[in-house]
PDB file of C-alpha atoms in Angstrom:
ATOM      1  CA  MET H 226       0.295  11.401   1.605  1.00 38.00           C
ATOM      2  CA  GLN H 227      -3.291  10.284   1.143  1.00 46.00           C
ATOM      3  CA  GLY H 228      -3.231   8.188   4.327  1.00 48.00           C
ATOM      4  CA  ASN H 229      -2.562  11.344   6.381  1.00 55.00           C
ATOM      5  CA  ARG H 230      -5.345  13.414   4.835  1.00 60.00           C
ATOM      6  CA  GLN H 231      -7.985  14.658   7.251  1.00 71.00           C
ATOM      7  CA  GLY H 232     -11.639  14.112   6.524  1.00 83.00           C
ATOM      8  CA  GLN H 233     -14.767  16.210   6.720  1.00 91.00           C
ATOM      9  CA  LEU H 234     -18.340  15.027   6.374  1.00 94.00           C
ATOM     10  CA  ILE H 235     -20.809  17.359   4.707  1.00 96.00           C
ATOM     11  CA  TYR H 236     -24.553  16.754   4.569  1.00 96.00           C
ATOM     12  CA  VAL H 237     -26.315  18.198   1.538  1.00 95.00           C
ATOM     13  CA  VAL H 238     -29.978  18.772   2.375  1.00 95.00           C
ATOM     14  CA  SER H 239     -32.570  19.763  -0.209  1.00 92.00           C
ATOM     15  CA  ASP H 240     -36.308  19.765  -0.848  1.00 87.00           C
ATOM     16  CA  SER H 241     -35.450  18.775  -4.431  1.00 83.00           C
ATOM     17  CA  ILE H 242     -32.684  16.475  -5.686  1.00 82.00           C
ATOM     18  CA  GLY H 243     -29.879  18.557  -4.149  1.00 85.00           C
ATOM     19  CA  GLU H 244     -27.768  19.035  -7.280  1.00 83.00           C
ATOM     20  CA  THR H 245     -27.261  22.764  -6.753  1.00 83.00           C
ATOM     21  CA  ALA H 246     -25.923  22.416  -3.213  1.00 88.00           C
ATOM     22  CA  GLU H 247     -23.791  19.401  -4.133  1.00 90.00           C
ATOM     23  CA  LEU H 248     -22.139  21.273  -7.022  1.00 88.00           C
ATOM     24  CA  VAL H 249     -21.343  24.195  -4.720  1.00 90.00           C
ATOM     25  CA  VAL H 250     -19.907  21.866  -2.077  1.00 92.00           C
ATOM     26  CA  ARG H 251     -17.740  19.971  -4.542  1.00 90.00           C
ATOM     27  CA  ALA H 252     -16.527  23.214  -6.100  1.00 90.00           C
ATOM     28  CA  GLY H 253     -15.519  24.468  -2.681  1.00 91.00           C
ATOM     29  CA  ALA H 254     -14.012  21.131  -1.626  1.00 89.00           C
ATOM     30  CA  SER H 255     -11.790  21.094  -4.713  1.00 89.00           C
ATOM     31  CA  GLN H 256      -9.861  24.009  -3.191  1.00 90.00           C
ATOM     32  CA  PHE H 257      -8.910  21.920  -0.127  1.00 90.00           C
ATOM     33  CA  ASP H 258      -7.105  18.965  -1.634  1.00 81.00           C
ATOM     34  CA  ARG H 259      -5.351  18.068   1.640  1.00 81.00           C
ATOM     35  CA  PHE H 260      -8.721  17.011   3.024  1.00 85.00           C
ATOM     36  CA  LEU H 261     -11.036  14.143   2.196  1.00 88.00           C
ATOM     37  CA  ILE H 262     -14.495  15.640   1.798  1.00 88.00           C
ATOM     38  CA  ASP H 263     -17.290  13.107   2.094  1.00 92.00           C
ATOM     39  CA  VAL H 264     -20.636  14.365   0.770  1.00 93.00           C
ATOM     40  CA  GLN H 265     -23.886  12.714   1.792  1.00 94.00           C
ATOM     41  CA  LYS H 266     -27.097  13.850   0.128  1.00 92.00           C
ATOM     42  CA  TYR H 267     -30.537  14.064   1.734  1.00 94.00           C
ATOM     43  CA  PRO H 268     -32.921  14.930  -1.113  1.00 90.00           C
ATOM     44  CA  TYR H 269     -36.663  15.606  -1.050  1.00 88.00           C
ATOM     45  CA  ILE H 270     -36.789  16.769   2.564  1.00 91.00           C
ATOM     46  CA  GLU H 271     -40.298  18.069   3.153  1.00 88.00           C
ATOM     47  CA  ASP H 272     -40.972  17.872   6.899  1.00 93.00           C
ATOM     48  CA  LYS H 273     -39.450  18.872  10.238  1.00 95.00           C
ATOM     49  CA  GLU H 274     -39.174  15.271  11.430  1.00 95.00           C
ATOM     50  CA  SER H 275     -36.685  14.503   8.651  1.00 95.00           C
ATOM     51  CA  ILE H 276     -34.714  17.610   9.566  1.00 96.00           C
ATOM     52  CA  ASP H 277     -34.609  16.513  13.212  1.00 97.00           C
ATOM     53  CA  GLU H 278     -33.079  13.176  12.170  1.00 96.00           C
ATOM     54  CA  ILE H 279     -30.485  14.925   9.986  1.00 96.00           C
ATOM     55  CA  ILE H 280     -29.582  17.345  12.801  1.00 97.00           C
ATOM     56  CA  ALA H 281     -29.122  14.461  15.256  1.00 96.00           C
ATOM     57  CA  SER H 282     -26.935  12.565  12.804  1.00 96.00           C
ATOM     58  CA  ALA H 283     -24.883  15.641  11.923  1.00 96.00           C
ATOM     59  CA  LYS H 284     -24.250  16.383  15.587  1.00 96.00           C
ATOM     60  CA  GLU H 285     -23.094  12.831  16.245  1.00 95.00           C
ATOM     61  CA  SER H 286     -20.906  12.711  13.110  1.00 94.00           C
ATOM     62  CA  LYS H 287     -19.580  16.267  13.509  1.00 95.00           C
ATOM     63  CA  ALA H 288     -20.849  16.980  10.001  1.00 96.00           C
ATOM     64  CA  MET H 289     -21.414  20.308   8.368  1.00 96.00           C
ATOM     65  CA  ILE H 290     -24.792  20.968   6.703  1.00 97.00           C
ATOM     66  CA  VAL H 291     -25.220  22.692   3.360  1.00 96.00           C
ATOM     67  CA  PHE H 292     -28.842  23.160   2.379  1.00 95.00           C
ATOM     68  CA  THR H 293     -31.168  24.447  -0.313  1.00 91.00           C
ATOM     69  CA  LEU H 294     -34.626  24.540   1.227  1.00 90.00           C
ATOM     70  CA  VAL H 295     -36.858  27.004  -0.581  1.00 85.00           C
ATOM     71  CA  ILE H 296     -39.884  26.329   1.607  1.00 86.00           C
ATOM     72  CA  PRO H 297     -39.566  29.210   4.117  1.00 88.00           C
ATOM     73  CA  GLU H 298     -40.787  27.228   7.151  1.00 91.00           C
ATOM     74  CA  LEU H 299     -38.261  24.420   6.601  1.00 93.00           C
ATOM     75  CA  ASN H 300     -35.477  26.872   5.824  1.00 92.00           C
ATOM     76  CA  ALA H 301     -36.051  28.723   9.103  1.00 94.00           C
ATOM     77  CA  TYR H 302     -36.356  25.463  11.049  1.00 96.00           C
ATOM     78  CA  ILE H 303     -33.081  23.887   9.875  1.00 96.00           C
ATOM     79  CA  THR H 304     -31.260  27.191  10.450  1.00 96.00           C
ATOM     80  CA  GLN H 305     -32.649  27.379  13.997  1.00 97.00           C
ATOM     81  CA  GLN H 306     -31.945  23.754  14.865  1.00 97.00           C
ATOM     82  CA  ALA H 307     -28.407  23.816  13.470  1.00 97.00           C
ATOM     83  CA  ALA H 308     -27.591  26.909  15.544  1.00 97.00           C
ATOM     84  CA  LEU H 309     -29.207  25.353  18.639  1.00 97.00           C
ATOM     85  CA  HIS H 310     -27.006  22.256  18.371  1.00 97.00           C
ATOM     86  CA  GLY H 311     -23.816  24.065  17.326  1.00 97.00           C
ATOM     87  CA  ILE H 312     -23.728  22.573  13.830  1.00 97.00           C
ATOM     88  CA  PRO H 313     -22.141  24.643  11.039  1.00 96.00           C
ATOM     89  CA  ALA H 314     -24.842  25.205   8.414  1.00 96.00           C
ATOM     90  CA  ILE H 315     -24.808  27.117   5.134  1.00 95.00           C
ATOM     91  CA  ASP H 316     -27.901  28.252   3.264  1.00 94.00           C
ATOM     92  CA  VAL H 317     -26.722  28.175  -0.367  1.00 91.00           C
ATOM     93  CA  MET H 318     -29.742  29.893  -1.888  1.00 85.00           C
ATOM     94  CA  GLY H 319     -30.718  32.245   0.941  1.00 85.00           C
ATOM     95  CA  PRO H 320     -28.541  35.315   0.247  1.00 86.00           C
ATOM     96  CA  LEU H 321     -29.242  35.157  -3.488  1.00 83.00           C
ATOM     97  CA  MET H 322     -32.988  34.763  -2.947  1.00 81.00           C
ATOM     98  CA  GLN H 323     -33.075  37.685  -0.495  1.00 83.00           C
ATOM     99  CA  THR H 324     -31.128  39.941  -2.841  1.00 87.00           C
ATOM    100  CA  LEU H 325     -33.391  39.037  -5.765  1.00 82.00           C
ATOM    101  CA  GLN H 326     -36.462  39.657  -3.618  1.00 82.00           C
ATOM    102  CA  ASN H 327     -35.154  43.097  -2.623  1.00 88.00           C
ATOM    103  CA  MET H 328     -34.296  44.017  -6.213  1.00 87.00           C
ATOM    104  CA  LEU H 329     -37.441  42.675  -7.838  1.00 85.00           C
ATOM    105  CA  GLN H 330     -39.826  43.619  -5.046  1.00 89.00           C
ATOM    106  CA  GLU H 331     -41.394  40.189  -5.435  1.00 84.00           C
ATOM    107  CA  PRO H 332     -41.384  37.265  -2.997  1.00 82.00           C
ATOM    108  CA  PRO H 333     -40.067  33.906  -4.285  1.00 76.00           C
ATOM    109  CA  THR H 334     -42.595  31.189  -5.117  1.00 75.00           C
ATOM    110  CA  GLY H 335     -41.237  28.820  -2.475  1.00 67.00           C
ATOM    111  CA  LYS H 336     -41.791  25.835  -4.777  1.00 72.00           C
ATOM    112  CA  PRO H 337     -39.089  23.140  -4.711  1.00 66.00           C
ATOM    113  CA  GLY H 338     -37.838  21.385  -7.840  1.00 61.00           C
ATOM    114  CA  LEU H 339     -38.167  24.288 -10.286  1.00 58.00           C
ATOM    115  CA  VAL H 340     -34.515  24.011 -11.374  1.00 56.00           C
ATOM    116  CA  ARG H 341     -35.082  20.358 -12.212  1.00 57.00           C
ATOM    117  CA  ARG H 342     -38.068  21.324 -14.329  1.00 58.00           C
ATOM    118  CA  LEU H 343     -35.900  23.859 -16.157  1.00 55.00           C
ATOM    119  CA  ASP H 344     -33.337  21.111 -16.768  1.00 58.00           C
ATOM    120  CA  GLU H 345     -36.089  18.910 -18.193  1.00 71.00           C
ATOM    121  CA  GLU H 346     -37.125  21.748 -20.524  1.00 75.00           C
ATOM    122  CA  TYR H 347     -33.503  22.100 -21.636  1.00 74.00           C
ATOM    123  CA  PHE H 348     -33.178  18.416 -22.477  1.00 78.00           C
ATOM    124  CA  ARG H 349     -36.490  18.503 -24.346  1.00 87.00           C
ATOM    125  CA  LYS H 350     -35.068  21.324 -26.442  1.00 87.00           C
ATOM    126  CA  VAL H 351     -31.869  19.390 -27.151  1.00 86.00           C
ATOM    127  CA  ASP H 352     -33.913  16.337 -28.107  1.00 90.00           C
ATOM    128  CA  ALA H 353     -36.041  18.432 -30.469  1.00 93.00           C
ATOM    129  CA  ILE H 354     -32.972  19.974 -32.124  1.00 92.00           C
ATOM    130  CA  GLU H 355     -31.412  16.550 -32.657  1.00 93.00           C
ATOM    131  CA  PHE H 356     -34.728  15.372 -34.130  1.00 95.00           C
ATOM    132  CA  ALA H 357     -34.849  18.328 -36.557  1.00 95.00           C
ATOM    133  CA  VAL H 358     -31.307  17.626 -37.758  1.00 93.00           C
ATOM    134  CA  LYS H 359     -31.947  13.903 -38.185  1.00 94.00           C
ATOM    135  CA  TYR H 360     -35.184  14.332 -40.130  1.00 95.00           C
ATOM    136  CA  ASP H 361     -34.247  17.405 -42.134  1.00 96.00           C
ATOM    137  CA  ASP H 362     -34.885  17.509 -45.895  1.00 94.00           C
ATOM    138  CA  GLY H 363     -36.778  14.212 -45.988  1.00 94.00           C
ATOM    139  CA  ARG H 364     -33.714  12.149 -45.014  1.00 91.00           C
ATOM    140  CA  ASP H 365     -35.656   9.524 -43.134  1.00 93.00           C
ATOM    141  CA  PRO H 366     -39.445   9.340 -43.675  1.00 95.00           C
ATOM    142  CA  ARG H 367     -39.850   7.210 -40.545  1.00 93.00           C
ATOM    143  CA  GLY H 368     -39.562  10.387 -38.498  1.00 95.00           C
ATOM    144  CA  LEU H 369     -42.671  11.928 -40.038  1.00 97.00           C
ATOM    145  CA  LEU H 370     -45.063   9.937 -37.874  1.00 96.00           C
ATOM    146  CA  ARG H 371     -43.119  10.875 -34.724  1.00 95.00           C
ATOM    147  CA  ALA H 372     -42.982  14.588 -35.489  1.00 97.00           C
ATOM    148  CA  ASP H 373     -45.064  17.243 -33.757  1.00 96.00           C
ATOM    149  CA  VAL H 374     -45.014  19.224 -36.997  1.00 97.00           C
ATOM    150  CA  VAL H 375     -44.176  18.282 -40.589  1.00 98.00           C
ATOM    151  CA  LEU H 376     -43.246  21.087 -42.979  1.00 98.00           C
ATOM    152  CA  ILE H 377     -43.539  20.591 -46.737  1.00 98.00           C
ATOM    153  CA  GLY H 378     -42.745  22.809 -49.675  1.00 98.00           C
ATOM    154  CA  VAL H 379     -40.403  23.393 -52.588  1.00 98.00           C
ATOM    155  CA  SER H 380     -36.736  24.165 -52.086  1.00 96.00           C
ATOM    156  CA  ARG H 381     -35.903  27.521 -50.432  1.00 96.00           C
ATOM    157  CA  THR H 382     -39.187  28.023 -48.603  1.00 97.00           C
ATOM    158  CA  SER H 383     -37.366  28.185 -45.228  1.00 96.00           C
ATOM    159  CA  LYS H 384     -38.182  24.617 -44.168  1.00 97.00           C
ATOM    160  CA  THR H 385     -34.848  23.985 -42.434  1.00 96.00           C
ATOM    161  CA  PRO H 386     -34.570  27.368 -40.627  1.00 96.00           C
ATOM    162  CA  LEU H 387     -38.165  26.985 -39.482  1.00 97.00           C
ATOM    163  CA  SER H 388     -37.473  23.452 -38.253  1.00 97.00           C
ATOM    164  CA  MET H 389     -34.559  24.660 -36.144  1.00 96.00           C
ATOM    165  CA  TYR H 390     -36.472  27.678 -34.815  1.00 95.00           C
ATOM    166  CA  LEU H 391     -39.410  25.508 -33.753  1.00 96.00           C
ATOM    167  CA  ALA H 392     -37.023  22.934 -32.279  1.00 95.00           C
ATOM    168  CA  ASN H 393     -35.803  25.668 -29.955  1.00 92.00           C
ATOM    169  CA  LYS H 394     -39.428  25.907 -28.847  1.00 92.00           C
ATOM    170  CA  ARG H 395     -39.173  22.179 -27.969  1.00 92.00           C
ATOM    171  CA  LEU H 396     -41.188  20.958 -30.972  1.00 96.00           C
ATOM    172  CA  LYS H 397     -40.050  17.918 -32.931  1.00 96.00           C
ATOM    173  CA  VAL H 398     -40.138  19.004 -36.570  1.00 97.00           C
ATOM    174  CA  ALA H 399     -39.499  17.049 -39.757  1.00 97.00           C
ATOM    175  CA  ASN H 400     -39.549  18.541 -43.224  1.00 97.00           C
ATOM    176  CA  VAL H 401     -39.994  17.141 -46.720  1.00 98.00           C
ATOM    177  CA  PRO H 402     -38.990  18.871 -49.959  1.00 97.00           C
ATOM    178  CA  LEU H 403     -41.536  18.619 -52.760  1.00 97.00           C
ATOM    179  CA  VAL H 404     -39.987  17.934 -56.155  1.00 96.00           C
ATOM    180  CA  PRO H 405     -42.070  16.958 -59.227  1.00 96.00           C
ATOM    181  CA  GLU H 406     -39.702  14.127 -60.151  1.00 95.00           C
ATOM    182  CA  VAL H 407     -39.810  12.550 -56.686  1.00 95.00           C
ATOM    183  CA  GLU H 408     -42.958  11.022 -55.205  1.00 95.00           C
ATOM    184  CA  PRO H 409     -43.399  12.039 -51.537  1.00 96.00           C
ATOM    185  CA  PRO H 410     -42.897   9.232 -49.015  1.00 97.00           C
ATOM    186  CA  GLU H 411     -45.965   7.172 -48.094  1.00 96.00           C
ATOM    187  CA  GLU H 412     -45.566   8.183 -44.466  1.00 97.00           C
ATOM    188  CA  LEU H 413     -46.392  11.781 -45.365  1.00 97.00           C
ATOM    189  CA  PHE H 414     -49.955  10.805 -46.250  1.00 97.00           C
ATOM    190  CA  GLN H 415     -50.350   9.083 -42.876  1.00 97.00           C
ATOM    191  CA  VAL H 416     -49.623  12.277 -40.944  1.00 97.00           C
ATOM    192  CA  PRO H 417     -52.805  13.936 -39.582  1.00 96.00           C
ATOM    193  CA  PRO H 418     -53.525  17.067 -41.691  1.00 96.00           C
ATOM    194  CA  GLU H 419     -53.417  19.361 -38.660  1.00 94.00           C
ATOM    195  CA  ARG H 420     -49.828  18.297 -37.961  1.00 96.00           C
ATOM    196  CA  CYS H 421     -48.673  19.027 -41.505  1.00 98.00           C
ATOM    197  CA  ILE H 422     -48.081  22.538 -42.837  1.00 98.00           C
ATOM    198  CA  GLY H 423     -47.530  23.471 -46.474  1.00 98.00           C
ATOM    199  CA  LEU H 424     -45.227  26.372 -47.290  1.00 98.00           C
ATOM    200  CA  THR H 425     -45.669  28.357 -50.482  1.00 98.00           C
ATOM    201  CA  ILE H 426     -44.013  31.474 -51.892  1.00 98.00           C
ATOM    202  CA  ASN H 427     -44.305  34.067 -54.639  1.00 97.00           C
ATOM    203  CA  PRO H 428     -42.593  32.740 -57.824  1.00 97.00           C
ATOM    204  CA  GLU H 429     -40.635  35.956 -58.482  1.00 96.00           C
ATOM    205  CA  GLN H 430     -39.351  36.097 -54.921  1.00 97.00           C
ATOM    206  CA  LEU H 431     -38.338  32.436 -55.055  1.00 97.00           C
ATOM    207  CA  ASN H 432     -36.542  33.136 -58.331  1.00 95.00           C
ATOM    208  CA  GLY H 433     -34.533  35.880 -56.621  1.00 95.00           C
ATOM    209  CA  ILE H 434     -33.692  33.693 -53.630  1.00 95.00           C
ATOM    210  CA  ARG H 435     -32.573  30.802 -55.829  1.00 94.00           C
ATOM    211  CA  THR H 436     -30.541  33.068 -58.105  1.00 93.00           C
ATOM    212  CA  GLU H 437     -28.620  34.408 -55.096  1.00 92.00           C
ATOM    213  CA  ARG H 438     -28.140  30.867 -53.841  1.00 89.00           C
ATOM    214  CA  LEU H 439     -26.617  29.813 -57.159  1.00 91.00           C
ATOM    215  CA  LYS H 440     -24.276  32.812 -57.103  1.00 88.00           C
ATOM    216  CA  ALA H 441     -23.151  31.897 -53.583  1.00 87.00           C
ATOM    217  CA  LEU H 442     -22.322  28.411 -54.856  1.00 86.00           C
ATOM    218  CA  GLY H 443     -20.392  29.836 -57.791  1.00 84.00           C
ATOM    219  CA  LEU H 444     -22.927  28.559 -60.348  1.00 83.00           C
ATOM    220  CA  THR H 445     -24.597  30.325 -63.218  1.00 76.00           C
ATOM    221  CA  ALA H 446     -27.883  32.059 -62.504  1.00 67.00           C
ATOM    222  CA  GLN H 447     -29.255  30.550 -65.719  1.00 70.00           C
ATOM    223  CA  ALA H 448     -29.437  27.057 -64.192  1.00 81.00           C
ATOM    224  CA  ASN H 449     -32.813  25.318 -64.307  1.00 90.00           C
ATOM    225  CA  TYR H 450     -33.038  25.626 -60.500  1.00 93.00           C
ATOM    226  CA  ALA H 451     -33.773  29.358 -60.827  1.00 92.00           C
ATOM    227  CA  ASN H 452     -35.754  29.208 -64.067  1.00 93.00           C
ATOM    228  CA  LEU H 453     -39.197  30.813 -63.677  1.00 95.00           C
ATOM    229  CA  ASP H 454     -40.932  28.125 -65.713  1.00 95.00           C
ATOM    230  CA  ARG H 455     -39.338  25.446 -63.579  1.00 96.00           C
ATOM    231  CA  ILE H 456     -40.358  27.291 -60.431  1.00 97.00           C
ATOM    232  CA  ALA H 457     -43.947  27.525 -61.672  1.00 97.00           C
ATOM    233  CA  ASP H 458     -43.998  23.760 -62.298  1.00 97.00           C
ATOM    234  CA  GLU H 459     -42.620  23.050 -58.820  1.00 97.00           C
ATOM    235  CA  LEU H 460     -45.135  25.323 -57.102  1.00 98.00           C
ATOM    236  CA  ALA H 461     -48.010  23.793 -59.061  1.00 98.00           C
ATOM    237  CA  TYR H 462     -46.859  20.323 -58.011  1.00 98.00           C
ATOM    238  CA  SER H 463     -46.449  21.464 -54.409  1.00 98.00           C
ATOM    239  CA  ASN H 464     -49.982  22.913 -54.360  1.00 97.00           C
ATOM    240  CA  LYS H 465     -51.316  19.639 -55.735  1.00 97.00           C
ATOM    241  CA  ILE H 466     -49.698  17.650 -52.903  1.00 98.00           C
ATOM    242  CA  ILE H 467     -50.864  20.152 -50.283  1.00 98.00           C
ATOM    243  CA  GLU H 468     -54.444  19.917 -51.556  1.00 97.00           C
ATOM    244  CA  ARG H 469     -54.207  16.129 -51.501  1.00 97.00           C
ATOM    245  CA  LEU H 470     -53.086  16.230 -47.875  1.00 97.00           C
ATOM    246  CA  GLY H 471     -55.715  18.799 -46.882  1.00 97.00           C
ATOM    247  CA  CYS H 472     -53.253  20.568 -44.616  1.00 97.00           C
ATOM    248  CA  PRO H 473     -53.052  24.298 -43.817  1.00 97.00           C
ATOM    249  CA  VAL H 474     -50.857  26.519 -45.994  1.00 98.00           C
ATOM    250  CA  ILE H 475     -48.657  29.493 -45.123  1.00 98.00           C
ATOM    251  CA  ASP H 476     -47.380  31.897 -47.751  1.00 98.00           C
ATOM    252  CA  VAL H 477     -43.831  32.681 -46.600  1.00 97.00           C
ATOM    253  CA  SER H 478     -43.349  35.471 -49.177  1.00 97.00           C
ATOM    254  CA  LYS H 479     -41.787  38.503 -47.479  1.00 92.00           C
ATOM    255  CA  LYS H 480     -42.115  36.826 -44.066  1.00 95.00           C
ATOM    256  CA  ALA H 481     -39.227  36.464 -41.636  1.00 94.00           C
ATOM    257  CA  VAL H 482     -38.633  32.996 -40.206  1.00 96.00           C
ATOM    258  CA  GLU H 483     -39.749  34.232 -36.789  1.00 95.00           C
ATOM    259  CA  GLU H 484     -43.021  35.543 -38.210  1.00 96.00           C
ATOM    260  CA  THR H 485     -43.831  32.265 -39.948  1.00 97.00           C
ATOM    261  CA  ALA H 486     -42.831  30.307 -36.845  1.00 96.00           C
ATOM    262  CA  ASN H 487     -45.192  32.353 -34.690  1.00 95.00           C
ATOM    263  CA  ILE H 488     -48.047  31.609 -37.103  1.00 96.00           C
ATOM    264  CA  ILE H 489     -47.253  27.894 -36.820  1.00 97.00           C
ATOM    265  CA  LEU H 490     -47.071  28.070 -33.025  1.00 95.00           C
ATOM    266  CA  GLU H 491     -50.477  29.763 -32.926  1.00 94.00           C
ATOM    267  CA  MET H 492     -51.917  27.049 -35.193  1.00 94.00           C
ATOM    268  CA  ILE H 493     -50.557  24.383 -32.845  1.00 92.00           C
ATOM    269  CA  ARG H 494     -51.970  26.175 -29.807  1.00 88.00           C
ATOM    270  CA  LYS H 495     -55.438  26.335 -31.372  1.00 89.00           C
ATOM    271  CA  ASN H 496     -55.266  22.683 -32.424  1.00 86.00           C
ATOM    272  CA  ASN H 497     -54.335  21.694 -28.865  1.00 81.00           C
ATOM    273  CA  LEU H 498     -57.231  23.718 -27.459  1.00 72.00           C
ATOM    274  CA  ARG H 499     -59.653  22.024 -29.844  1.00 71.00           C
ATOM    275  CA  SER H 500     -58.287  18.598 -28.866  1.00 68.00           C
ATOM    276  CA  GLU H 501     -58.749  19.396 -25.166  1.00 63.00           C
ATOM    277  CA  LYS H 502     -62.393  20.372 -25.716  1.00 64.00           C
ATOM    278  CA  LYS H 503     -63.233  17.089 -27.436  1.00 61.00           C
TER     279      LYS H 503
END
């Protein structure tokens, strides 16, 4: 019965937010369901005085300490003080860090909070991917002014694959198809030229790509979509819009998505360097 369950207090001590140690503790505690495990977190511990207070409290409360202190001095100090006062203490990261150090022949940085920064990078990537999906194929022109990069070009110039690839590099990308019968959204002409990139392609190669696309859809290859005259008209219109915008152009003919993406990333890097110098 729950009223007869024994309890155990565990202090989670970290020089960051303590999520790693807490997850380990809760995973372990789940295997002892006859006991009530109470977890108390002490995040952002950065000095010996704070450790002294935790040690005193743990001794009085008969608590166990689980810690992730990557700063070597603090790690050694809490280990020493816990042993001195007879307090059970587990260094969650220690054995792993030592093994990695031995294997890699490289000392750890000793900087707290790096996992949290990795988490932040992950969520930035997720946000960028969601952005690329939402503003793909000109669905909502309001996203153009919020994008890090806007890709424009005729159909089948790899706008969507490029958007997703760059999103995985944590860039918010929107793309707009250029079609002679459809005037581009007004927002496109408000995007700074350096943040807009025009994509062009060899007409014959585009014809081949579109023909294969039609076959995959079960349609005749004679459709206007793959007609060379139609393609020439579309590319001429696309070039006209690109010139009007004054944005850089990349010829994606015979280029893999990764190759084009790397060109775009280099353009962005150079633009950022120029902005920093101003």
